[in-house]
PDB file of C-alpha atoms and ligand atoms in Angstrom:
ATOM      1  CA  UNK A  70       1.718  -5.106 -12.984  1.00  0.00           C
ATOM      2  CA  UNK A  71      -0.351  -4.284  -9.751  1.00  0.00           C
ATOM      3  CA  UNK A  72       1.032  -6.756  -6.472  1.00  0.00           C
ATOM      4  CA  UNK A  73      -0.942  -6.465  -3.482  1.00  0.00           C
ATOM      5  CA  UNK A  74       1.570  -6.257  -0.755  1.00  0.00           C
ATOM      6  CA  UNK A  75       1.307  -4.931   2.973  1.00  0.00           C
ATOM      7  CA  UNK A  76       2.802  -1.256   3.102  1.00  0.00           C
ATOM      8  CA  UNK A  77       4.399  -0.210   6.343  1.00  0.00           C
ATOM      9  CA  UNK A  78       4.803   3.408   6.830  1.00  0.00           C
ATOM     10  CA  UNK A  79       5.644   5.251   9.806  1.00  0.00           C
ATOM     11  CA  UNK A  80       5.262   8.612  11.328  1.00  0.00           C
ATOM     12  CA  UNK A  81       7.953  11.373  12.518  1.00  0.00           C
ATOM     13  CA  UNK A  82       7.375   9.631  16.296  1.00  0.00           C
ATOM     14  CA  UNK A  83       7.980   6.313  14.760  1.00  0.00           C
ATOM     15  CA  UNK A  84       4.678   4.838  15.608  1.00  0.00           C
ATOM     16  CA  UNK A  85       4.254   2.442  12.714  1.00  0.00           C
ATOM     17  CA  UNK A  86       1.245   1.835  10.385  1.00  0.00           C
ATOM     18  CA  UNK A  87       0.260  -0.971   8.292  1.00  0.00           C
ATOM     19  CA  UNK A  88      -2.206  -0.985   5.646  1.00  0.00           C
ATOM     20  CA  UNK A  89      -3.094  -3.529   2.793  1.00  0.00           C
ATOM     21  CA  UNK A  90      -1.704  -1.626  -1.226  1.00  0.00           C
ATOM     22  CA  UNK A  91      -1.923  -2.375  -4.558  1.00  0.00           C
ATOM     23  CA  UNK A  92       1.361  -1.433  -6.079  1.00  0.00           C
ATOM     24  CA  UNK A  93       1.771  -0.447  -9.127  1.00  0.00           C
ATOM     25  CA  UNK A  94       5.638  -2.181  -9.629  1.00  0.00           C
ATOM     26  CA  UNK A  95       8.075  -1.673 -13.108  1.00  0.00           C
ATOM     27  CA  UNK A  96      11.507  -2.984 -11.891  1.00  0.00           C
ATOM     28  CA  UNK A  97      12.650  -0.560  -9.412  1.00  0.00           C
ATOM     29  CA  UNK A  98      10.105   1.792 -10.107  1.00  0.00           C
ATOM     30  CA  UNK A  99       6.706   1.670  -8.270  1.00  0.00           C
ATOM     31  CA  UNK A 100       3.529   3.714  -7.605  1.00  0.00           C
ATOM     32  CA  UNK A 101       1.615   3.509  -4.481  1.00  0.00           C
ATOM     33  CA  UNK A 102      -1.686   5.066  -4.825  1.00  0.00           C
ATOM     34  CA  UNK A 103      -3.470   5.443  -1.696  1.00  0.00           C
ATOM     35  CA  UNK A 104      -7.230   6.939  -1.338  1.00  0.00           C
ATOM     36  CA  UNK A 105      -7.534  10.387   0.769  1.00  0.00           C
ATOM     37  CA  UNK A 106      -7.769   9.967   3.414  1.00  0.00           C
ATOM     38  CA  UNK A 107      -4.765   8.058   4.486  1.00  0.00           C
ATOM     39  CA  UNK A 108      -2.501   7.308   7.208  1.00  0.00           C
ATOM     40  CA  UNK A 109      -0.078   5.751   4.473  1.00  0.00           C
ATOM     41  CA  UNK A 110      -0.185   8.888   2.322  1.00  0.00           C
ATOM     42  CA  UNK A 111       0.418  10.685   5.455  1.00  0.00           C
ATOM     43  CA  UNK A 112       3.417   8.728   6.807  1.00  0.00           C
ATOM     44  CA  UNK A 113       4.984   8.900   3.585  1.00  0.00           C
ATOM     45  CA  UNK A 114       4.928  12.226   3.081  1.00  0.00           C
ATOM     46  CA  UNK A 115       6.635  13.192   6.327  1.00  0.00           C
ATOM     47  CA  UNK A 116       8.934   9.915   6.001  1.00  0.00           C
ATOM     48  CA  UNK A 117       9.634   9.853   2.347  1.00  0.00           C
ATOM     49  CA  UNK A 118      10.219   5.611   2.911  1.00  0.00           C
ATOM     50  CA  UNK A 119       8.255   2.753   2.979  1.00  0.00           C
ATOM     51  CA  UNK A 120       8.448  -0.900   3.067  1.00  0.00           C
ATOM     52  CA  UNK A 121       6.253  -3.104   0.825  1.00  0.00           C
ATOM     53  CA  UNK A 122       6.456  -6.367   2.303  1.00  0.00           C
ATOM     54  CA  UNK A 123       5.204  -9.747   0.331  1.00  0.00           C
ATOM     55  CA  UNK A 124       3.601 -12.030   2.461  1.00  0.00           C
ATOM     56  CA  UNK A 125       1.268 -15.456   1.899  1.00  0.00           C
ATOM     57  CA  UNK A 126      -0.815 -15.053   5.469  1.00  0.00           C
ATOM     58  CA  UNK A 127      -4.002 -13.520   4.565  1.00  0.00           C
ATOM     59  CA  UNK A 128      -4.939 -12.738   7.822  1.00  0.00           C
ATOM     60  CA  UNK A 129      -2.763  -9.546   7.927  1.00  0.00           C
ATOM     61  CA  UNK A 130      -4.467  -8.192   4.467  1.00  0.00           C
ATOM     62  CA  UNK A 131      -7.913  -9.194   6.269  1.00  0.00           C
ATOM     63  CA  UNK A 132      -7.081  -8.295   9.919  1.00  0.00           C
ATOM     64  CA  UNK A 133      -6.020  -4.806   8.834  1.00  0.00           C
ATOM     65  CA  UNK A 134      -9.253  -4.194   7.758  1.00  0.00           C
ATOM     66  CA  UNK A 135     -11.046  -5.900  10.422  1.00  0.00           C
ATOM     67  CA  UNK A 136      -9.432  -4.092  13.102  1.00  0.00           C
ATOM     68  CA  UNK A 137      -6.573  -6.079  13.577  1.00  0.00           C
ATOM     69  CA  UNK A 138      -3.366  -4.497  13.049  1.00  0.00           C
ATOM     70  CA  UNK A 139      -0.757  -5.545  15.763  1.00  0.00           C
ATOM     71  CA  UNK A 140       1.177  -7.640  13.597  1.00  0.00           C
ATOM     72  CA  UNK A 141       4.672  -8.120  14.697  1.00  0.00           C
ATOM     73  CA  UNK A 142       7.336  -6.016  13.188  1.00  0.00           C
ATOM     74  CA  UNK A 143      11.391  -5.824  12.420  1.00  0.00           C
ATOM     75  CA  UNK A 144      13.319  -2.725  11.882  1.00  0.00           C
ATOM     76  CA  UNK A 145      14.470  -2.506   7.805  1.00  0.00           C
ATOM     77  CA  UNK A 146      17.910  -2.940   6.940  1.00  0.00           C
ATOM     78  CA  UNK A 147      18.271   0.571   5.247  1.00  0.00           C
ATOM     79  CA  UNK A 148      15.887   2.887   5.728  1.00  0.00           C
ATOM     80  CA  UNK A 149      14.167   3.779   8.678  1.00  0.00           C
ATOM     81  CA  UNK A 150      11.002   1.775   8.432  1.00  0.00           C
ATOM     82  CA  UNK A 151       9.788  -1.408   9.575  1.00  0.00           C
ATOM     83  CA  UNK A 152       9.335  -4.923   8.255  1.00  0.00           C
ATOM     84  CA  UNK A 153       6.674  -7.907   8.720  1.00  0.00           C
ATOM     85  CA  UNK A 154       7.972 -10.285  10.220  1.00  0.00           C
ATOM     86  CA  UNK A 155       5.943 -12.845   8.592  1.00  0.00           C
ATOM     87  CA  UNK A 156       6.786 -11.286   4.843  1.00  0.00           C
ATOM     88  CA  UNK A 157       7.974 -13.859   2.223  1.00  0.00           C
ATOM     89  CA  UNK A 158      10.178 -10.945   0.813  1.00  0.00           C
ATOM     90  CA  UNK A 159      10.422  -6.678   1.154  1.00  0.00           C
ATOM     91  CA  UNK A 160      11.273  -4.127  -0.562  1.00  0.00           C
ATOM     92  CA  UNK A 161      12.417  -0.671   1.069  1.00  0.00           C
ATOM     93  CA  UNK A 162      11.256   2.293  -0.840  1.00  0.00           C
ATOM     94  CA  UNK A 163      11.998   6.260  -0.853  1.00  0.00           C
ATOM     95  CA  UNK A 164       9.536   8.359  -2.276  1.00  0.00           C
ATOM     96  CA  UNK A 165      10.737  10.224  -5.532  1.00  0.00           C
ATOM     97  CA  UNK A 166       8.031  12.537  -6.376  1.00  0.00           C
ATOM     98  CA  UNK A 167       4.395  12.768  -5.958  1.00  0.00           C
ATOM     99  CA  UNK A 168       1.570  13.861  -8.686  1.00  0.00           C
ATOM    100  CA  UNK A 169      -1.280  15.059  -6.502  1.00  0.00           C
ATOM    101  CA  UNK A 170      -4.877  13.962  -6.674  1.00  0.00           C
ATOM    102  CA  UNK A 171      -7.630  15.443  -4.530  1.00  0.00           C
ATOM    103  CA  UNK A 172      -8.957  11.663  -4.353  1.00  0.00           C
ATOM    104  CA  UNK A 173      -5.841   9.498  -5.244  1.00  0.00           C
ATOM    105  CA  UNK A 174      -2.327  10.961  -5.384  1.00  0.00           C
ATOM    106  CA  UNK A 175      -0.175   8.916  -7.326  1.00  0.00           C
ATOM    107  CA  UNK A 176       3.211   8.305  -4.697  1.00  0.00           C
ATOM    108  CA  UNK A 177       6.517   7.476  -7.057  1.00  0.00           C
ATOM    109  CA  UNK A 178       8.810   5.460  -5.507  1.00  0.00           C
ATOM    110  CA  UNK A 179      12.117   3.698  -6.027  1.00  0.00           C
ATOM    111  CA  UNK A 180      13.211   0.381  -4.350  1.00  0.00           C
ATOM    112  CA  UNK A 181      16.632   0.932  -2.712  1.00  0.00           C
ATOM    113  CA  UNK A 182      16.740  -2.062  -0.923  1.00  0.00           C
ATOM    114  CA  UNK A 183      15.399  -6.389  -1.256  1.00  0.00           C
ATOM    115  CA  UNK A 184      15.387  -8.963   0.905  1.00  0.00           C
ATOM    116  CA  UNK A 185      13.990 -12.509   0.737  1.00  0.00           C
ATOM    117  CA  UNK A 186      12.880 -14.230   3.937  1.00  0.00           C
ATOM    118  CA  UNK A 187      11.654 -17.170   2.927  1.00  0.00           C
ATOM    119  CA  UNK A 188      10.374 -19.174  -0.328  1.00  0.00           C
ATOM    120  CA  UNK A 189       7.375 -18.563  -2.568  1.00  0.00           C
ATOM    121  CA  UNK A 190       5.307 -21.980  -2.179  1.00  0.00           C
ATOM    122  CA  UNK A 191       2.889 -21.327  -4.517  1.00  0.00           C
ATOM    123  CA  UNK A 192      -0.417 -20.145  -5.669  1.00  0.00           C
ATOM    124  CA  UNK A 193      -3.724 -21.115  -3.567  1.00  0.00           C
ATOM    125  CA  UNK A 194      -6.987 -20.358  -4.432  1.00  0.00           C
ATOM    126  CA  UNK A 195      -8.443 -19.927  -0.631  1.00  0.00           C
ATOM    127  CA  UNK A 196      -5.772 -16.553  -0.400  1.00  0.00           C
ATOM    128  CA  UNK A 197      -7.113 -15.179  -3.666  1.00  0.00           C
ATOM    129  CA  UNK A 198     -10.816 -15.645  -2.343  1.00  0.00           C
ATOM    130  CA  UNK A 199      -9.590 -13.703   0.971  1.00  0.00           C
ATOM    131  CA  UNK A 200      -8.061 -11.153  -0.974  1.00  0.00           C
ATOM    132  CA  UNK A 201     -11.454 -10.705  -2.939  1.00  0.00           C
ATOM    133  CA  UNK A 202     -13.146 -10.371  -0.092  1.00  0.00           C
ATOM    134  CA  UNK A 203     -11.182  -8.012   1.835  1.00  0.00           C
ATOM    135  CA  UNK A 204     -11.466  -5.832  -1.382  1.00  0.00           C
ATOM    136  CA  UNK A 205     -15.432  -6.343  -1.031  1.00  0.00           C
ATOM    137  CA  UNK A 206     -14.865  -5.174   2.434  1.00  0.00           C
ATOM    138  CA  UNK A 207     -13.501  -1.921   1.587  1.00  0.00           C
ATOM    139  CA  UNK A 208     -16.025  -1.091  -0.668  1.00  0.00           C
ATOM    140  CA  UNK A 209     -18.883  -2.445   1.251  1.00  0.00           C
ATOM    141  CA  UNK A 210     -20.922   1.005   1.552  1.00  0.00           C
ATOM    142  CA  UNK A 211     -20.829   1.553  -2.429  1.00  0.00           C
ATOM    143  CA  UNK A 212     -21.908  -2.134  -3.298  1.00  0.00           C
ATOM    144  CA  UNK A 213     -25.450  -3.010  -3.429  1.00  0.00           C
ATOM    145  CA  UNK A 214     -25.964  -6.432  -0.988  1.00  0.00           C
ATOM    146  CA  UNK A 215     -27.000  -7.894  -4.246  1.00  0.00           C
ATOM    147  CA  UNK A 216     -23.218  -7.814  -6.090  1.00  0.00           C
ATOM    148  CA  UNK A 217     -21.895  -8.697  -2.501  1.00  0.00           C
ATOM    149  CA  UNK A 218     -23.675 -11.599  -2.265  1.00  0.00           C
ATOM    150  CA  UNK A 219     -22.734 -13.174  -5.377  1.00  0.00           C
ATOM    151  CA  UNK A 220     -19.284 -12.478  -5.484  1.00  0.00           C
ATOM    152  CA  UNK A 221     -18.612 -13.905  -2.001  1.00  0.00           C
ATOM    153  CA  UNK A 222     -20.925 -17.246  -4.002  1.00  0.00           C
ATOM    154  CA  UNK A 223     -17.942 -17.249  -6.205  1.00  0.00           C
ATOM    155  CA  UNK A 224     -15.054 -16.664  -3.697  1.00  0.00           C
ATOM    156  CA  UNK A 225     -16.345 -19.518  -1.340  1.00  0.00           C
ATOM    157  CA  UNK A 226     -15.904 -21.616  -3.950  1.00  0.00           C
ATOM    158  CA  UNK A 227     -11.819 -22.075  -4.048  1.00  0.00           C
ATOM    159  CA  UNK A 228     -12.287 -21.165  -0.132  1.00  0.00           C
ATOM    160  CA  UNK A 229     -13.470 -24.140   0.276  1.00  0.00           C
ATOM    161  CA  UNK A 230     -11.611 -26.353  -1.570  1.00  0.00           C
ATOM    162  CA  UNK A 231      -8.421 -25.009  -0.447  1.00  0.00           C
ATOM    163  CA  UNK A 232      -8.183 -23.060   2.671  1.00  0.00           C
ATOM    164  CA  UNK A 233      -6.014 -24.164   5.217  1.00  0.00           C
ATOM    165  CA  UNK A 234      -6.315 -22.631   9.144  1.00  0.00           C
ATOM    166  CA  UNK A 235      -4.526 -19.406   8.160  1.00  0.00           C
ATOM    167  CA  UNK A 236      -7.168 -18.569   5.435  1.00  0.00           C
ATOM    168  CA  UNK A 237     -10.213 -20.030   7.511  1.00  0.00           C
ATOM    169  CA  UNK A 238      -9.838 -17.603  10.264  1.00  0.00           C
ATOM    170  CA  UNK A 239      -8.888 -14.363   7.787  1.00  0.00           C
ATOM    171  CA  UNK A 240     -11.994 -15.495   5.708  1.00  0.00           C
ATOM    172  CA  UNK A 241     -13.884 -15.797   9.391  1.00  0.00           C
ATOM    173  CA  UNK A 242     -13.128 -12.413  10.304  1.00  0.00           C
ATOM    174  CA  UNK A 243     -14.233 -10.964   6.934  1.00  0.00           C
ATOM    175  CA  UNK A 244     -17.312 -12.103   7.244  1.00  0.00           C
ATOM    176  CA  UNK A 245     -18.328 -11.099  10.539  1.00  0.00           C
ATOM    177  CA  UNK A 246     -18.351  -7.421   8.963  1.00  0.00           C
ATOM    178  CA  UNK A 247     -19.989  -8.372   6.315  1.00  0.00           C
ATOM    179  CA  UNK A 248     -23.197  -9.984   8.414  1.00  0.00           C
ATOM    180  CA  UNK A 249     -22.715  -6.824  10.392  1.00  0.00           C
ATOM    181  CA  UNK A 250     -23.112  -4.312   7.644  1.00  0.00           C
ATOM    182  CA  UNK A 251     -26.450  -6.953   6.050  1.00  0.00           C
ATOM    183  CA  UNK A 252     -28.037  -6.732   9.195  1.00  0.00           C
ATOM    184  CA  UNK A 253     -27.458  -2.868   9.259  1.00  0.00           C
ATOM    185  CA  UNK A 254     -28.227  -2.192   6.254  1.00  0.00           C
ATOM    186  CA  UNK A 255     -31.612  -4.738   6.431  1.00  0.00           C
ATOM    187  CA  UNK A 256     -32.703  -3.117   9.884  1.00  0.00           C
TER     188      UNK A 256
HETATM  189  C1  LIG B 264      -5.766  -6.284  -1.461  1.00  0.00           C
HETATM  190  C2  LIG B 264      -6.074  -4.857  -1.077  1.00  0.00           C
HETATM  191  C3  LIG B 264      -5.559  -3.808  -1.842  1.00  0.00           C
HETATM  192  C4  LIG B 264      -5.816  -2.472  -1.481  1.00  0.00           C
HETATM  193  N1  LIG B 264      -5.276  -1.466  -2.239  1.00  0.00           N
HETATM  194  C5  LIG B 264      -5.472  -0.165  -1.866  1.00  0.00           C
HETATM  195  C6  LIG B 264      -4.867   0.903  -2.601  1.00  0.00           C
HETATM  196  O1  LIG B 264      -4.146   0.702  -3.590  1.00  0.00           O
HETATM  197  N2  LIG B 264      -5.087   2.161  -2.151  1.00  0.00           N
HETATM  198  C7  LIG B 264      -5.865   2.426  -1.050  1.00  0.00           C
HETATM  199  O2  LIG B 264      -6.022   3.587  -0.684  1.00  0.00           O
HETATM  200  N3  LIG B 264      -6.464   1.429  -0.364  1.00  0.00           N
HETATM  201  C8  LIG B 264      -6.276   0.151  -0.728  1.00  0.00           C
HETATM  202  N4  LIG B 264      -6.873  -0.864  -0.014  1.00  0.00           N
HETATM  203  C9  LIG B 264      -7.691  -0.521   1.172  1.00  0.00           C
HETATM  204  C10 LIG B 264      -6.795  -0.046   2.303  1.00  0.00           C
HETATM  205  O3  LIG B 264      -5.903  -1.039   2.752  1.00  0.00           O
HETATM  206  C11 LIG B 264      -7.595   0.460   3.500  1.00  0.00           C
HETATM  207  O4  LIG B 264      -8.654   1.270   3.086  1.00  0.00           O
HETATM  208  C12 LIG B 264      -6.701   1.229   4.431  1.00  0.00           C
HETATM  209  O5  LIG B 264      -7.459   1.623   5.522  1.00  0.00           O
HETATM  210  C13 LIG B 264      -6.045   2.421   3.741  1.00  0.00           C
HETATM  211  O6  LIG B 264      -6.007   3.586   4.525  1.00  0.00           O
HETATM  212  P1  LIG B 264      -4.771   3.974   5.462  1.00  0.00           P
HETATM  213  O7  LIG B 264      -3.610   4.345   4.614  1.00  0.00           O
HETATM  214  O8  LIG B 264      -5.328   5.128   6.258  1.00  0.00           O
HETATM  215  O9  LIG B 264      -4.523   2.759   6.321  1.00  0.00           O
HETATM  216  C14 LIG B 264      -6.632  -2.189  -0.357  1.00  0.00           C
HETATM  217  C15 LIG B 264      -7.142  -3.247   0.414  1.00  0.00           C
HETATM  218  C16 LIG B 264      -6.878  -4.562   0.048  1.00  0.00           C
HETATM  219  C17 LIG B 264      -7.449  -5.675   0.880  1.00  0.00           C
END
């Protein structure tokens, strides 16, 4: 199964990164695959840990790709890495082996460490749609406006059934790219 979870990586100076993942989890096992190039792929190789923290505010997934990635952080309990403090749950990882890519290096890892924060409260429809759309976002120069369009048709609908202030404002921030890049791309 593939969880989207918010990796946290950092370099040999410590200066930490965080970027949005789908994992790729079996038990203990996982596989993080990230696209060259990558500041994740990068950290991890000089690191060989990660965290992969679980967390239900959309905003980080959408303000890390909306330039906002000063989230507040927590050192990890064994490794030397660092946490979200918002996460629902981590997991700290150490890299195991790597099978190289030139576009998408496959990055095995092994969970040597959980913790749970806080509870799971349930699914909600708005966070999917936010997820969605952040995907959209990082593909927005290889989708025709057309396929944008009418997938964000579809998102708004749980959006706005659903959201609460947390998804509003991540959903908010989303789309001011995306009117960016139509007016670009209309000009
Ligand atoms: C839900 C979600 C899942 C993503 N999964 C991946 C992934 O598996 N690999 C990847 O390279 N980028 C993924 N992205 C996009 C990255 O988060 C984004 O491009 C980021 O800048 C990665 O580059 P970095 O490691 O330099 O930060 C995902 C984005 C979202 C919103």
């Amino acid at each position: 199964m593939i969880q989207e979870a918010i990796v946290t990586t950092q370099n040999s100076a410590g200066l930490a990164h965080i970027a949005p993942m789908g994992i790729h989890v079996n038990g203990d096992d996982c596989i993080i695959l990230p696209f060259r190039p990558s500041k994740t792929l990068n950290n991890l190789l000089e690191s060989k840990t990660a965290v992969l923290n679980y967390c239900d505010d959309v905003r980080i997934f959408a303000g890390c790709l909306t330039g906002r990635s000063d989230w507040p952080l927590t050192a990890a309990e064994i490794i030397n890495g660092q946490v979200l403090q918002c996460a629902l749950a981590h997991s700290e990882v150490e890299l195991v082996r790597i099978e190289d890519d030139y576009a998408r290096p496959k990055l095995f890892c092994k969970t040597v460490h959980t913790v749970n924060h806080a509870p799971f409260r349930g699914f909600n429809r708005a966070q999917f749609s936010v997820l969605e759309a952040a995907i959209l976002l990082s593909r927005l120069s290889m989708l025709p406006l057309a396929k944008i369009e009418a997938e964000l048709n579809y998102l708004r609908i749980g959006l706005e059934k659903t959201a609460g202030e947390r998804e509003w404002e991540a959903w908010d921030w989303l789309m001011a790219v995306v009117d960016k890049h139509k007016a670009e791309v209309n000009s």
